[in-house]
mmCIF file with all atom_site columns, C-alpha atoms in Angstrom:
data_model
loop_
_atom_site.group_PDB
_atom_site.id
_atom_site.type_symbol
_atom_site.label_atom_id
_atom_site.label_alt_id
_atom_site.label_comp_id
_atom_site.label_asym_id
_atom_site.label_entity_id
_atom_site.label_seq_id
_atom_site.pdbx_PDB_ins_code
_atom_site.Cartn_x
_atom_site.Cartn_y
_atom_site.Cartn_z
_atom_site.occupancy
_atom_site.B_iso_or_equiv
_atom_site.pdbx_formal_charge
_atom_site.auth_seq_id
_atom_site.auth_comp_id
_atom_site.auth_asym_id
_atom_site.auth_atom_id
_atom_site.pdbx_PDB_model_num
ATOM 1   C CA . MET A 1 1   ? 123.646 104.719 106.220 1.00 0.00 ? 643 MET A CA 1
ATOM 2   C CA . ASN A 1 2   ? 126.662 106.782 104.472 1.00 0.00 ? 644 ASN A CA 1
ATOM 3   C CA . LEU A 1 3   ? 126.314 110.448 105.649 1.00 0.00 ? 645 LEU A CA 1
ATOM 4   C CA . GLY A 1 4   ? 127.141 111.858 102.293 1.00 0.00 ? 646 GLY A CA 1
ATOM 5   C CA . ARG A 1 5   ? 124.437 110.042 100.711 1.00 0.00 ? 647 ARG A CA 1
ATOM 6   C CA . PHE A 1 6   ? 122.000 111.022 103.580 1.00 0.00 ? 648 PHE A CA 1
ATOM 7   C CA . HIS A 1 7   ? 123.053 114.518 103.218 1.00 0.00 ? 649 HIS A CA 1
ATOM 8   C CA . ALA A 1 8   ? 122.071 114.467 99.516  1.00 0.00 ? 650 ALA A CA 1
ATOM 9   C CA . ALA A 1 9   ? 118.764 112.893 99.873  1.00 0.00 ? 651 ALA A CA 1
ATOM 10  C CA . ILE A 1 10  ? 117.904 115.286 102.558 1.00 0.00 ? 652 ILE A CA 1
ATOM 11  C CA . HIS A 1 11  ? 119.048 118.187 100.307 1.00 0.00 ? 653 HIS A CA 1
ATOM 12  C CA . SER A 1 12  ? 116.991 116.978 97.543  1.00 0.00 ? 654 SER A CA 1
ATOM 13  C CA . LEU A 1 13  ? 113.955 116.335 99.374  1.00 0.00 ? 655 LEU A CA 1
ATOM 14  C CA . ASN A 1 14  ? 114.446 120.293 100.753 1.00 0.00 ? 656 ASN A CA 1
ATOM 15  C CA . ASN A 1 15  ? 114.854 121.384 96.909  1.00 0.00 ? 657 ASN A CA 1
ATOM 16  C CA . GLU A 1 16  ? 111.859 119.259 96.079  1.00 0.00 ? 658 GLU A CA 1
ATOM 17  C CA . PHE A 1 17  ? 109.630 120.744 98.522  1.00 0.00 ? 659 PHE A CA 1
ATOM 18  C CA . GLN A 1 18  ? 110.718 124.466 97.691  1.00 0.00 ? 660 GLN A CA 1
ATOM 19  C CA . GLU A 1 19  ? 110.692 123.863 93.871  1.00 0.00 ? 661 GLU A CA 1
ATOM 20  C CA . ILE A 1 20  ? 107.199 122.395 93.821  1.00 0.00 ? 662 ILE A CA 1
ATOM 21  C CA . ASN A 1 21  ? 106.179 125.059 96.690  1.00 0.00 ? 663 ASN A CA 1
ATOM 22  C CA . ILE A 1 22  ? 104.283 122.093 98.329  1.00 0.00 ? 664 ILE A CA 1
ATOM 23  C CA . ALA A 1 23  ? 103.257 124.201 101.343 1.00 0.00 ? 665 ALA A CA 1
ATOM 24  C CA . GLN A 1 24  ? 101.260 126.685 99.151  1.00 0.00 ? 666 GLN A CA 1
ATOM 25  C CA . LEU A 1 25  ? 99.723  123.820 97.233  1.00 0.00 ? 667 LEU A CA 1
ATOM 26  C CA . LEU A 1 26  ? 98.357  122.396 100.146 1.00 0.00 ? 668 LEU A CA 1
ATOM 27  C CA . ALA A 1 27  ? 97.194  125.624 101.451 1.00 0.00 ? 669 ALA A CA 1
ATOM 28  C CA . GLN A 1 28  ? 95.384  126.436 98.195  1.00 0.00 ? 670 GLN A CA 1
ATOM 29  C CA . ILE A 1 29  ? 93.346  123.143 98.957  1.00 0.00 ? 671 ILE A CA 1
ATOM 30  C CA . GLN A 1 30  ? 92.967  123.557 102.137 1.00 0.00 ? 672 GLN A CA 1
ATOM 31  C CA . ALA A 1 31  ? 91.672  127.156 101.561 1.00 0.00 ? 673 ALA A CA 1
ATOM 32  C CA . ALA A 1 32  ? 89.414  126.024 98.537  1.00 0.00 ? 674 ALA A CA 1
ATOM 33  C CA . LEU A 1 33  ? 87.915  122.934 100.722 1.00 0.00 ? 675 LEU A CA 1
ATOM 34  C CA . LYS A 1 34  ? 86.771  125.531 103.392 1.00 0.00 ? 676 LYS A CA 1
ATOM 35  C CA . GLN A 1 35  ? 85.467  127.940 100.914 1.00 0.00 ? 677 GLN A CA 1
ATOM 36  C CA . SER A 1 36  ? 83.747  124.993 99.549  1.00 0.00 ? 678 SER A CA 1
ATOM 37  C CA . ILE A 1 37  ? 81.980  123.630 102.873 1.00 0.00 ? 679 ILE A CA 1
ATOM 38  C CA . ASN A 1 38  ? 81.190  127.250 103.694 1.00 0.00 ? 680 ASN A CA 1
ATOM 39  C CA . THR A 1 39  ? 79.454  128.285 100.536 1.00 0.00 ? 681 THR A CA 1
ATOM 40  C CA . PRO A 1 40  ? 78.755  124.969 98.739  1.00 0.00 ? 682 PRO A CA 1
ATOM 41  C CA . ASN A 1 41  ? 78.098  125.693 95.202  1.00 0.00 ? 683 ASN A CA 1
ATOM 42  C CA . ALA A 1 42  ? 79.542  124.629 91.687  1.00 0.00 ? 684 ALA A CA 1
ATOM 43  C CA . SER A 1 43  ? 82.097  127.556 91.801  1.00 0.00 ? 685 SER A CA 1
ATOM 44  C CA . THR A 1 44  ? 83.536  126.723 94.920  1.00 0.00 ? 686 THR A CA 1
ATOM 45  C CA . ALA A 1 45  ? 83.417  123.039 94.314  1.00 0.00 ? 687 ALA A CA 1
ATOM 46  C CA . GLU A 1 46  ? 85.575  123.799 90.784  1.00 0.00 ? 688 GLU A CA 1
ATOM 47  C CA . ALA A 1 47  ? 88.005  125.857 92.614  1.00 0.00 ? 689 ALA A CA 1
ATOM 48  C CA . PHE A 1 48  ? 88.525  123.048 95.394  1.00 0.00 ? 690 PHE A CA 1
ATOM 49  C CA . LYS A 1 49  ? 88.817  120.704 92.151  1.00 0.00 ? 691 LYS A CA 1
ATOM 50  C CA . ALA A 1 50  ? 91.601  122.698 90.203  1.00 0.00 ? 692 ALA A CA 1
ATOM 51  C CA . SER A 1 51  ? 93.711  123.147 93.286  1.00 0.00 ? 693 SER A CA 1
ATOM 52  C CA . TYR A 1 52  ? 93.403  119.503 93.950  1.00 0.00 ? 694 TYR A CA 1
ATOM 53  C CA . THR A 1 53  ? 94.188  118.349 90.274  1.00 0.00 ? 695 THR A CA 1
ATOM 54  C CA . LYS A 1 54  ? 97.185  120.921 90.258  1.00 0.00 ? 696 LYS A CA 1
ATOM 55  C CA . THR A 1 55  ? 98.801  119.338 93.626  1.00 0.00 ? 697 THR A CA 1
ATOM 56  C CA . ILE A 1 56  ? 98.519  115.846 92.325  1.00 0.00 ? 698 ILE A CA 1
ATOM 57  C CA . VAL A 1 57  ? 99.879  116.776 88.869  1.00 0.00 ? 699 VAL A CA 1
ATOM 58  C CA . ALA A 1 58  ? 102.895 118.541 90.604  1.00 0.00 ? 700 ALA A CA 1
ATOM 59  C CA . LEU A 1 59  ? 103.626 115.449 92.879  1.00 0.00 ? 701 LEU A CA 1
ATOM 60  C CA . SER A 1 60  ? 103.321 112.991 90.165  1.00 0.00 ? 702 SER A CA 1
ATOM 61  C CA . GLU A 1 61  ? 105.995 115.147 88.409  1.00 0.00 ? 703 GLU A CA 1
ATOM 62  C CA . ALA A 1 62  ? 108.447 115.399 91.381  1.00 0.00 ? 704 ALA A CA 1
ATOM 63  C CA . SER A 1 63  ? 111.632 114.198 90.895  1.00 0.00 ? 705 SER A CA 1
ATOM 64  C CA . SER A 1 64  ? 111.612 111.791 93.983  1.00 0.00 ? 706 SER A CA 1
ATOM 65  C CA . ASN A 1 65  ? 109.421 109.422 92.011  1.00 0.00 ? 707 ASN A CA 1
ATOM 66  C CA . THR A 1 66  ? 112.389 108.790 89.443  1.00 0.00 ? 708 THR A CA 1
ATOM 67  C CA . THR A 1 67  ? 115.360 109.021 91.771  1.00 0.00 ? 709 THR A CA 1
ATOM 68  C CA . PHE A 1 68  ? 117.814 106.395 91.818  1.00 0.00 ? 710 PHE A CA 1
ATOM 69  C CA . PRO A 1 69  ? 117.025 103.152 94.360  1.00 0.00 ? 711 PRO A CA 1
ATOM 70  C CA . THR A 1 70  ? 119.492 103.993 97.092  1.00 0.00 ? 712 THR A CA 1
ATOM 71  C CA . ARG A 1 71  ? 117.856 107.588 97.615  1.00 0.00 ? 713 ARG A CA 1
ATOM 72  C CA . LYS A 1 72  ? 114.397 105.848 97.565  1.00 0.00 ? 714 LYS A CA 1
ATOM 73  C CA . LYS A 1 73  ? 115.746 103.365 100.429 1.00 0.00 ? 715 LYS A CA 1
ATOM 74  C CA . ILE A 1 74  ? 116.640 106.319 102.202 1.00 0.00 ? 716 ILE A CA 1
ATOM 75  C CA . PHE A 1 75  ? 113.452 108.122 101.922 1.00 0.00 ? 717 PHE A CA 1
ATOM 76  C CA . GLU A 1 76  ? 111.839 105.120 103.031 1.00 0.00 ? 718 GLU A CA 1
ATOM 77  C CA . ASP A 1 77  ? 114.063 104.484 105.797 1.00 0.00 ? 719 ASP A CA 1
ATOM 78  C CA . ILE A 1 78  ? 113.335 108.225 107.108 1.00 0.00 ? 720 ILE A CA 1
ATOM 79  C CA . GLY A 1 79  ? 109.731 107.852 106.492 1.00 0.00 ? 721 GLY A CA 1
ATOM 80  C CA . ALA A 1 80  ? 109.941 110.947 103.824 1.00 0.00 ? 722 ALA A CA 1
ATOM 81  C CA . ASP A 1 81  ? 108.172 108.631 101.303 1.00 0.00 ? 723 ASP A CA 1
ATOM 82  C CA . ARG A 1 82  ? 104.504 109.233 102.585 1.00 0.00 ? 724 ARG A CA 1
ATOM 83  C CA . PHE A 1 83  ? 105.599 113.348 102.287 1.00 0.00 ? 725 PHE A CA 1
ATOM 84  C CA . ILE A 1 84  ? 106.583 113.534 98.890  1.00 0.00 ? 726 ILE A CA 1
ATOM 85  C CA . GLY A 1 85  ? 105.795 112.528 95.301  1.00 0.00 ? 727 GLY A CA 1
ATOM 86  C CA . ASN A 1 86  ? 103.691 109.908 94.437  1.00 0.00 ? 728 ASN A CA 1
ATOM 87  C CA . GLY A 1 87  ? 103.388 108.617 98.251  1.00 0.00 ? 729 GLY A CA 1
ATOM 88  C CA . LEU A 1 88  ? 101.884 112.064 99.258  1.00 0.00 ? 730 LEU A CA 1
ATOM 89  C CA . ALA A 1 89  ? 99.427  112.127 96.170  1.00 0.00 ? 731 ALA A CA 1
ATOM 90  C CA . ASN A 1 90  ? 98.273  108.896 96.846  1.00 0.00 ? 732 ASN A CA 1
ATOM 91  C CA . LYS A 1 91  ? 97.751  110.023 100.486 1.00 0.00 ? 733 LYS A CA 1
ATOM 92  C CA . ILE A 1 92  ? 95.883  113.146 99.429  1.00 0.00 ? 734 ILE A CA 1
ATOM 93  C CA . THR A 1 93  ? 94.026  111.146 96.683  1.00 0.00 ? 735 THR A CA 1
ATOM 94  C CA . SER A 1 94  ? 92.918  108.583 99.384  1.00 0.00 ? 736 SER A CA 1
ATOM 95  C CA . LEU A 1 95  ? 91.991  111.089 102.118 1.00 0.00 ? 737 LEU A CA 1
ATOM 96  C CA . PHE A 1 96  ? 89.503  112.768 99.942  1.00 0.00 ? 738 PHE A CA 1
ATOM 97  C CA . SER A 1 97  ? 88.046  109.710 98.374  1.00 0.00 ? 739 SER A CA 1
ATOM 98  C CA . GLU A 1 98  ? 87.454  108.025 101.839 1.00 0.00 ? 740 GLU A CA 1
ATOM 99  C CA . ASN A 1 99  ? 85.559  111.176 102.816 1.00 0.00 ? 741 ASN A CA 1
ATOM 100 C CA . GLN A 1 100 ? 83.483  112.519 100.087 1.00 0.00 ? 742 GLN A CA 1
ATOM 101 C CA . ILE A 1 101 ? 80.477  112.583 101.822 1.00 0.00 ? 743 ILE A CA 1
ATOM 102 C CA . THR A 1 102 ? 81.657  114.448 104.800 1.00 0.00 ? 744 THR A CA 1
ATOM 103 C CA . PRO A 1 103 ? 83.995  117.199 103.645 1.00 0.00 ? 745 PRO A CA 1
ATOM 104 C CA . ALA A 1 104 ? 84.417  118.553 107.214 1.00 0.00 ? 746 ALA A CA 1
ATOM 105 C CA . ASN A 1 105 ? 86.082  115.287 108.104 1.00 0.00 ? 747 ASN A CA 1
ATOM 106 C CA . ALA A 1 106 ? 88.020  115.616 105.031 1.00 0.00 ? 748 ALA A CA 1
ATOM 107 C CA . LEU A 1 107 ? 89.052  118.904 106.070 1.00 0.00 ? 749 LEU A CA 1
ATOM 108 C CA . ALA A 1 108 ? 90.101  117.907 109.545 1.00 0.00 ? 750 ALA A CA 1
ATOM 109 C CA . GLU A 1 109 ? 92.265  114.985 108.276 1.00 0.00 ? 751 GLU A CA 1
ATOM 110 C CA . PHE A 1 110 ? 94.084  117.261 105.545 1.00 0.00 ? 752 PHE A CA 1
ATOM 111 C CA . GLN A 1 111 ? 94.857  119.718 108.014 1.00 0.00 ? 753 GLN A CA 1
ATOM 112 C CA . THR A 1 112 ? 96.353  117.140 110.523 1.00 0.00 ? 754 THR A CA 1
ATOM 113 C CA . LEU A 1 113 ? 98.560  115.812 107.481 1.00 0.00 ? 755 LEU A CA 1
ATOM 114 C CA . VAL A 1 114 ? 99.651  119.330 106.454 1.00 0.00 ? 756 VAL A CA 1
ATOM 115 C CA . GLN A 1 115 ? 100.563 119.749 110.025 1.00 0.00 ? 757 GLN A CA 1
ATOM 116 C CA . GLN A 1 116 ? 102.477 116.363 109.930 1.00 0.00 ? 758 GLN A CA 1
ATOM 117 C CA . ILE A 1 117 ? 103.828 117.481 106.297 1.00 0.00 ? 759 ILE A CA 1
ATOM 118 C CA . ASP A 1 118 ? 105.003 121.041 107.776 1.00 0.00 ? 760 ASP A CA 1
ATOM 119 C CA . GLN A 1 119 ? 106.917 119.405 110.788 1.00 0.00 ? 761 GLN A CA 1
ATOM 120 C CA . PHE A 1 120 ? 108.600 117.010 108.540 1.00 0.00 ? 762 PHE A CA 1
ATOM 121 C CA . TYR A 1 121 ? 110.030 119.660 106.336 1.00 0.00 ? 763 TYR A CA 1
ATOM 122 C CA . LYS A 1 122 ? 110.779 121.854 109.155 1.00 0.00 ? 764 LYS A CA 1
ATOM 123 C CA . ARG A 1 123 ? 113.011 119.204 110.115 1.00 0.00 ? 765 ARG A CA 1
ATOM 124 C CA . ILE A 1 124 ? 114.429 118.400 106.637 1.00 0.00 ? 766 ILE A CA 1
ATOM 125 C CA . THR A 1 125 ? 115.530 122.292 106.546 1.00 0.00 ? 767 THR A CA 1
ATOM 126 C CA . VAL A 1 126 ? 117.260 122.000 109.899 1.00 0.00 ? 768 VAL A CA 1
ATOM 127 C CA . LEU A 1 127 ? 119.111 119.264 109.003 1.00 0.00 ? 769 LEU A CA 1
ATOM 128 C CA . ASP A 1 128 ? 120.145 120.479 105.112 1.00 0.00 ? 770 ASP A CA 1
ATOM 129 C CA . ASP A 1 129 ? 121.046 123.714 106.956 1.00 0.00 ? 771 ASP A CA 1
ATOM 130 C CA . THR A 1 130 ? 123.072 122.055 109.589 1.00 0.00 ? 772 THR A CA 1
ATOM 131 C CA . PHE A 1 131 ? 124.693 119.493 107.159 1.00 0.00 ? 773 PHE A CA 1
ATOM 132 C CA . GLY A 1 132 ? 125.813 122.655 104.851 1.00 0.00 ? 774 GLY A CA 1
ATOM 133 C CA . ALA A 1 133 ? 126.758 124.808 107.817 1.00 0.00 ? 775 ALA A CA 1
ATOM 134 C CA . MET A 1 134 ? 129.088 122.040 109.079 1.00 0.00 ? 776 MET A CA 1
ATOM 135 C CA . GLU A 1 135 ? 130.453 121.413 105.464 1.00 0.00 ? 777 GLU A CA 1
ATOM 136 C CA . LEU A 1 136 ? 129.615 117.780 105.626 1.00 0.00 ? 778 LEU A CA 1
ATOM 137 C CA . GLU A 1 137 ? 130.513 115.565 102.754 1.00 0.00 ? 779 GLU A CA 1
ATOM 138 C CA . TYR A 1 138 ? 127.639 115.519 100.079 1.00 0.00 ? 780 TYR A CA 1
ATOM 139 C CA . ASP A 1 139 ? 127.746 112.268 97.914  1.00 0.00 ? 781 ASP A CA 1
ATOM 140 C CA . ASP A 1 140 ? 125.443 112.634 94.933  1.00 0.00 ? 782 ASP A CA 1
ATOM 141 C CA . LEU A 1 141 ? 125.432 110.888 91.442  1.00 0.00 ? 783 LEU A CA 1
ATOM 142 C CA . GLU A 1 142 ? 126.215 113.280 88.639  1.00 0.00 ? 784 GLU A CA 1
ATOM 143 C CA . ALA A 1 143 ? 124.599 112.887 85.158  1.00 0.00 ? 785 ALA A CA 1
ATOM 144 C CA . GLY A 1 144 ? 125.709 109.771 83.536  1.00 0.00 ? 786 GLY A CA 1
ATOM 145 C CA . GLN A 1 145 ? 127.049 108.064 86.523  1.00 0.00 ? 787 GLN A CA 1
ATOM 146 C CA . PHE A 1 146 ? 125.326 104.974 87.890  1.00 0.00 ? 788 PHE A CA 1
ATOM 147 C CA . GLU A 1 147 ? 125.867 102.709 91.021  1.00 0.00 ? 789 GLU A CA 1
ATOM 148 C CA . ILE A 1 148 ? 125.310 99.304  91.407  1.00 0.00 ? 790 ILE A CA 1
ATOM 149 C CA . GLY A 1 149 ? 124.215 98.014  94.875  1.00 0.00 ? 791 GLY A CA 1
ATOM 150 C CA . LEU A 1 150 ? 124.014 94.710  96.945  1.00 0.00 ? 792 LEU A CA 1
ATOM 151 C CA . SER A 1 151 ? 121.595 94.873  99.816  1.00 0.00 ? 793 SER A CA 1
ATOM 152 C CA . LEU A 1 152 ? 121.852 92.006  102.115 1.00 0.00 ? 794 LEU A CA 1
ATOM 153 C CA . PRO A 1 153 ? 119.708 91.235  104.980 1.00 0.00 ? 795 PRO A CA 1
ATOM 154 C CA . ARG A 1 154 ? 121.293 91.766  108.535 1.00 0.00 ? 796 ARG A CA 1
ATOM 155 C CA . SER A 1 155 ? 120.619 88.371  109.443 1.00 0.00 ? 797 SER A CA 1
ATOM 156 C CA . VAL A 1 156 ? 123.322 87.435  107.083 1.00 0.00 ? 798 VAL A CA 1
ATOM 157 C CA . VAL A 1 157 ? 126.071 90.033  107.703 1.00 0.00 ? 799 VAL A CA 1
ATOM 158 C CA . GLY A 1 158 ? 125.247 91.152  110.936 1.00 0.00 ? 800 GLY A CA 1
ATOM 159 C CA . SER A 1 159 ? 126.206 94.708  111.977 1.00 0.00 ? 801 SER A CA 1
ATOM 160 C CA . THR A 1 160 ? 129.858 94.715  111.112 1.00 0.00 ? 802 THR A CA 1
ATOM 161 C CA . ALA A 1 161 ? 132.223 94.324  108.230 1.00 0.00 ? 803 ALA A CA 1
ATOM 162 C CA . VAL A 1 162 ? 133.962 91.775  109.757 1.00 0.00 ? 804 VAL A CA 1
ATOM 163 C CA . ARG A 1 163 ? 130.962 89.215  109.698 1.00 0.00 ? 805 ARG A CA 1
ATOM 164 C CA . LEU A 1 164 ? 130.548 90.259  106.078 1.00 0.00 ? 806 LEU A CA 1
ATOM 165 C CA . LYS A 1 165 ? 133.996 89.173  105.498 1.00 0.00 ? 807 LYS A CA 1
ATOM 166 C CA . ALA A 1 166 ? 133.717 85.653  107.491 1.00 0.00 ? 808 ALA A CA 1
ATOM 167 C CA . GLU A 1 167 ? 130.741 85.140  105.072 1.00 0.00 ? 809 GLU A CA 1
ATOM 168 C CA . GLN A 1 168 ? 133.212 84.599  102.150 1.00 0.00 ? 810 GLN A CA 1
ATOM 169 C CA . ILE A 1 169 ? 131.220 86.484  99.764  1.00 0.00 ? 811 ILE A CA 1
#
């Protein structure tokens, strides 16, 4: 993996997390769900629904959903795809769909998910800050630029360029 592209991907994750304010959105869902469990009525149910909908909409509009394929591959490789954009929206939707009858279970599972997301984004922030402090290269596509990629299985090319050259591609 190209370090410059990795740095750009990490930076974009950090920016998305801050721009969408994922931590605050998740905290709002959590608080609304707790309130709905403690005081079950139409008002608390509506507050939960509103915070849930606001979060799902924000995640569905995230830039990570429309990023270019090489960056999506980096997200997949580092496990970020389940903590961003549509991947996180789908996880949240699934979690609440599976626990409609038992809100307390939904809350417990949601709290676990929030902890995982928090840990992940703390690592992303540390990486982004460290790469920036070390002034590591930053390889990103500008508006109007494009890239063409070729992905070959390791079984074909091995782990070195020498083997690729031997394949006479």
